[in-house]
GROMACS .gro file of C-alpha atoms in nm:
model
  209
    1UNK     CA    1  10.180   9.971  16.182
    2UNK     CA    2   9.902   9.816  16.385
    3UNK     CA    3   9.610   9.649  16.194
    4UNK     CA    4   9.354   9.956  16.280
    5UNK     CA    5   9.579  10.210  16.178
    6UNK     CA    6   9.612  10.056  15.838
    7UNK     CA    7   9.212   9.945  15.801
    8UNK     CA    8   9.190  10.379  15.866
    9UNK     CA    9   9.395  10.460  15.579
   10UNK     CA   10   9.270  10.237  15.383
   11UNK     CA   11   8.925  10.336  15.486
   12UNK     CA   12   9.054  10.744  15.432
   13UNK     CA   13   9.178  10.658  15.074
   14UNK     CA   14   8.924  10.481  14.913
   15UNK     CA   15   8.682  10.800  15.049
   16UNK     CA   16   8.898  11.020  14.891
   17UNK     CA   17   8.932  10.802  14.600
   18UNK     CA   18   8.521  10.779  14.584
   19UNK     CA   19   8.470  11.178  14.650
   20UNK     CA   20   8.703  11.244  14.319
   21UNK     CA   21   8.460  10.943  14.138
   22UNK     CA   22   8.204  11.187  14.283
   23UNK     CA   23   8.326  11.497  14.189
   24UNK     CA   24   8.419  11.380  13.824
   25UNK     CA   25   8.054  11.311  13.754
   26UNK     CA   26   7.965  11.683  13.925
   27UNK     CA   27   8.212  11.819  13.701
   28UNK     CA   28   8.065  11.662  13.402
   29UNK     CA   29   7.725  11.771  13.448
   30UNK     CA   30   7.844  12.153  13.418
   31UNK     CA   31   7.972  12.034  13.069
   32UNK     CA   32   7.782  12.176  12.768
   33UNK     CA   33   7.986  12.031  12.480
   34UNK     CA   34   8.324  11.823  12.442
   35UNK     CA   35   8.542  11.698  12.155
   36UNK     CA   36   8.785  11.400  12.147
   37UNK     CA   37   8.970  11.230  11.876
   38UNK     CA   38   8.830  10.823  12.018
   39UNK     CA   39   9.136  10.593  11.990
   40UNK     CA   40   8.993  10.205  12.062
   41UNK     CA   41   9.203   9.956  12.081
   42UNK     CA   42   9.040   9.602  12.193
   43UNK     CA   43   9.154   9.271  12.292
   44UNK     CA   44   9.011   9.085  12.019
   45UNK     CA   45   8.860   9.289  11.682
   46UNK     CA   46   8.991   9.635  11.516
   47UNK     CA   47   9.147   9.920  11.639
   48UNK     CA   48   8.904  10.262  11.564
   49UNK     CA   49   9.008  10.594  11.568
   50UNK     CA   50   8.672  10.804  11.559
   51UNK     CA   51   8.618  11.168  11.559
   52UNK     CA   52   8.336  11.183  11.884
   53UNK     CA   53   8.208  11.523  11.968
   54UNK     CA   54   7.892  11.556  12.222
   55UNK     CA   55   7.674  11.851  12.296
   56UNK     CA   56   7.389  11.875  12.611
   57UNK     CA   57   7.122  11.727  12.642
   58UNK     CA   58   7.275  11.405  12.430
   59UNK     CA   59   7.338  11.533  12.025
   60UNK     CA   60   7.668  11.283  11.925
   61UNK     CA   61   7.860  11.289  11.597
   62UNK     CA   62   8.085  11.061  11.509
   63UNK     CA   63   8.323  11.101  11.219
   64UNK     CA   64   8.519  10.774  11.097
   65UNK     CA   65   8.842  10.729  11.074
   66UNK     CA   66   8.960  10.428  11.130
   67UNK     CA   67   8.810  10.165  10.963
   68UNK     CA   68   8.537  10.299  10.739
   69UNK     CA   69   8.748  10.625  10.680
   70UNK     CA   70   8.498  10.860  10.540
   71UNK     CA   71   8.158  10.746  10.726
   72UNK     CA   72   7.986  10.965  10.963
   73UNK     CA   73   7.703  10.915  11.221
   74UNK     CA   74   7.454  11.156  11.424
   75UNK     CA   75   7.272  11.115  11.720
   76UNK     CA   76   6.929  11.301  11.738
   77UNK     CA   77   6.841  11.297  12.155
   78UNK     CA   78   6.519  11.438  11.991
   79UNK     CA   79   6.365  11.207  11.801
   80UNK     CA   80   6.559  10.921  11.962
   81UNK     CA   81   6.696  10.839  11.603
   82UNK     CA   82   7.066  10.773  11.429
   83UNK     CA   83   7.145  10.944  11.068
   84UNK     CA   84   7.411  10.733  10.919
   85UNK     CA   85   7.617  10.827  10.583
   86UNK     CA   86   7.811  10.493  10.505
   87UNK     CA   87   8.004  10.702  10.235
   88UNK     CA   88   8.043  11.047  10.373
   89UNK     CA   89   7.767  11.325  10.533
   90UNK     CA   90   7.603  11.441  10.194
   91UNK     CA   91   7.553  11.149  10.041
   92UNK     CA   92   7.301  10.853  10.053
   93UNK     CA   93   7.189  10.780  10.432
   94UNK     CA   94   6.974  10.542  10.693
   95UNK     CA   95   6.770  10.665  10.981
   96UNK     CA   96   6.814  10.373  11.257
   97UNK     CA   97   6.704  10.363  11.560
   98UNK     CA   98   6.995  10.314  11.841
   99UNK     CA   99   7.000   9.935  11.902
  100UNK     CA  100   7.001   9.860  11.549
  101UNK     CA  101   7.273   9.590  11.482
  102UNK     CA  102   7.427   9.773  11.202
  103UNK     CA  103   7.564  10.058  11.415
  104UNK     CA  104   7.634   9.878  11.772
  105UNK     CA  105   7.958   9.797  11.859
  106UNK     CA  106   8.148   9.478  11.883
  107UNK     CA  107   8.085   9.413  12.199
  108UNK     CA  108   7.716   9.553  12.176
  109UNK     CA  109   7.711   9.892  12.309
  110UNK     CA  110   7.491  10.154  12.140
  111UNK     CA  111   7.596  10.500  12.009
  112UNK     CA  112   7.298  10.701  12.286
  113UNK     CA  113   7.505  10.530  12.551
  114UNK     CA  114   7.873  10.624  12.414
  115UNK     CA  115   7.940  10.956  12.602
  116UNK     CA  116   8.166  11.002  12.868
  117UNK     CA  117   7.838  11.114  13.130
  118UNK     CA  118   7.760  10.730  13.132
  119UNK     CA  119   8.087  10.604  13.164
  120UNK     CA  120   8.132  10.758  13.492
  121UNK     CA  121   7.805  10.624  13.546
  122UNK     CA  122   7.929  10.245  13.499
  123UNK     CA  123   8.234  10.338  13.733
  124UNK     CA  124   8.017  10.464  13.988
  125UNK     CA  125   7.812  10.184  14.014
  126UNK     CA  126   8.078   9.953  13.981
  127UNK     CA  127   8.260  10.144  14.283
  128UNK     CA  128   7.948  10.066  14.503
  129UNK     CA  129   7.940   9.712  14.427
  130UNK     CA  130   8.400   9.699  14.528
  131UNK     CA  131   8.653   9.912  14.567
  132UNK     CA  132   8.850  10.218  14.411
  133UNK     CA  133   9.256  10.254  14.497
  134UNK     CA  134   9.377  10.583  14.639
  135UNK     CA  135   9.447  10.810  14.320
  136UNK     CA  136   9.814  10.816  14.174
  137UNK     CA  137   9.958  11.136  14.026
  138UNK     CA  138  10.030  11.068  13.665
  139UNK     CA  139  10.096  11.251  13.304
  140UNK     CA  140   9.926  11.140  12.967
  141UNK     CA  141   9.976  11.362  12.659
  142UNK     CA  142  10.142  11.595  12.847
  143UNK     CA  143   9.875  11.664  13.059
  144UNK     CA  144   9.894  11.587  13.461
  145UNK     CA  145   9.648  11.362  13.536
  146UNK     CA  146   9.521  11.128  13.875
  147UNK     CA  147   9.519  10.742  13.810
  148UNK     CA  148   9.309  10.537  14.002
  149UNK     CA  149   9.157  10.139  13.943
  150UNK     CA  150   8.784  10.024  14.033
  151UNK     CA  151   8.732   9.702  14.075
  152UNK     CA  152   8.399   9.524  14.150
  153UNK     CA  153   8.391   9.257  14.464
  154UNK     CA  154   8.436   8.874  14.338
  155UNK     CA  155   8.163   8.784  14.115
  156UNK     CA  156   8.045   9.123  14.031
  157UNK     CA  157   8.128   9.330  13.694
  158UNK     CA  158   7.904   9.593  13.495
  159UNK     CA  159   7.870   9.550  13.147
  160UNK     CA  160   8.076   9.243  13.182
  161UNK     CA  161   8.392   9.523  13.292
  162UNK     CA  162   8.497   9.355  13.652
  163UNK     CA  163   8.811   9.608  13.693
  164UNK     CA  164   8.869   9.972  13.490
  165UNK     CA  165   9.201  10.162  13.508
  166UNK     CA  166   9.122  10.523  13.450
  167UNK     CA  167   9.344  10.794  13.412
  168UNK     CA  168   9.156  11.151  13.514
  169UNK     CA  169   9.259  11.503  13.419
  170UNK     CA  170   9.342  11.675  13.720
  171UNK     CA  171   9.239  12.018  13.623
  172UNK     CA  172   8.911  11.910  13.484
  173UNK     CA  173   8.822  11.572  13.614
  174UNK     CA  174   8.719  11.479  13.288
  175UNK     CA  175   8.843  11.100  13.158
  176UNK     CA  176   9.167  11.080  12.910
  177UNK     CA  177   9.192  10.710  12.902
  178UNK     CA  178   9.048  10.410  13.010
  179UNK     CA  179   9.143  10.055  13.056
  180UNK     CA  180   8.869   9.752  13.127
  181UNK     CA  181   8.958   9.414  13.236
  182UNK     CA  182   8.729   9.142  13.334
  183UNK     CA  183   8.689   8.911  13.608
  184UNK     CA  184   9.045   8.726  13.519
  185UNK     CA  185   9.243   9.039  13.443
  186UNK     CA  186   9.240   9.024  13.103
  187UNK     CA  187   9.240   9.326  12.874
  188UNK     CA  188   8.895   9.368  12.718
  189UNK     CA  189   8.970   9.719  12.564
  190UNK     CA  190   9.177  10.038  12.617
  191UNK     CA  191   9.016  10.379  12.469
  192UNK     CA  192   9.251  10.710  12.443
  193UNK     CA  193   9.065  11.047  12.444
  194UNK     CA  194   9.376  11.254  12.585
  195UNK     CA  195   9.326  11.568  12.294
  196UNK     CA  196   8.970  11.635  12.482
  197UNK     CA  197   8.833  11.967  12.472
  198UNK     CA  198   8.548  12.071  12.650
  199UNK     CA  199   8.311  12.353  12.602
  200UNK     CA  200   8.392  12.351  12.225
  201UNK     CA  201   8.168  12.635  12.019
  202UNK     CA  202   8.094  12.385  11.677
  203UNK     CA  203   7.925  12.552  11.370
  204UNK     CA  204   7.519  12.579  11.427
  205UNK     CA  205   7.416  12.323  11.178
  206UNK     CA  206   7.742  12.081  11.296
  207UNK     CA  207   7.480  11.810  11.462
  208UNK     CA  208   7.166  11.836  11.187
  209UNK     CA  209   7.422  11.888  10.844
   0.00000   0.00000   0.00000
């Protein structure tokens, strides 16, 4: 195949690649609620299996399961606060505010910045800074999904992320897992949300109990 005919394809599958990025993060903003049982497992640290729900414009509950089984946490896009119950929603808790060390992550990230609208965020903007592969038809969970990698040019990562491996519902767009690797290919963490549901009706009082 002569070397322009392949630079075209290339070129014609990494658009195609970059309008499904696109679309994903269209998709999501038509989202009012969603509902995933979080399965992390990192590199280095514990594995957590979390309860995550999410409802427009930015209310988050999390429900413990794995470790701390029994602790819940709440989100308030209002007053820019966290409720957490260390011991279970009804009994004693702490009003934090997000970057408060007691509630980030292991590797620092914050619950207000845990929802699925700013991970395609991050893989947008590390798609503009390197490449995305053509998408690769796939099944997870049962579900058929597209599969496609981002990886940032030499020397460039986002939130210290250099390469993700995402796997993409096809009838939704909506993320069911994702793999991060940095700049030497090592695994930093791989998150399962396959069981997603989106535009979930919760109980009126399910994000202020």
């Amino acid at each position: 195949m002569p070397w322009f005919v392949l630079a075209l394809a290339l070129f014609v599958g990494d658009a195609m690649a970059a309008d499904l990025l696109a679309e994903a993060a269209a998709r999501f903003q038509t989202v009012q609620t969603y509902r995933v049982t979080l399965r992390s497992h990192p590199a280095q640290g514990e594995a957590q299996v979390i309860r995550y729900a999410w409802r427009r414009p930015g209310w988050i509950r999390m429900d413990f399961v794995e470790p701390h089984d029994g602790a819940a946490l709440i989100f308030d896009p209002g007053a820019h606060r966290v409720h957490l119950w260390p011991f279970g929603v009804g009994r004693p808790s702490f009003n934090l505010a997000p970057d408060n060390r007691l509630i980030l992550s292991p590797r620092g990230h914050r619950v207000d910045q845990s929802d699925v609208g700013v991970l395609l965020a991050n893989l947008e903007e590390l798609r503009a800074k390197g490449r995305i592969s053509e998408p690769a038809d796939g099944e997870l969970a049962g579900r058929t999904v597209s599969v496609v990698e981002i990886e940032g040019n030499p020397g460039v990562s986002v939130l210290g992320v250099h390469r993700y491996r995402v796997w993409l519902a096809r009838d939704s767009l909506f993320p069911l897992k994702v793999q991060s690797f940095d700049a030497d290919g090592a695994s930093i963490e791989s998150v399962d949300m396959s069981d997603a549901e989106l535009d979930v009706a919760f109980p009126e009082r399910f994000f202020a109990p």
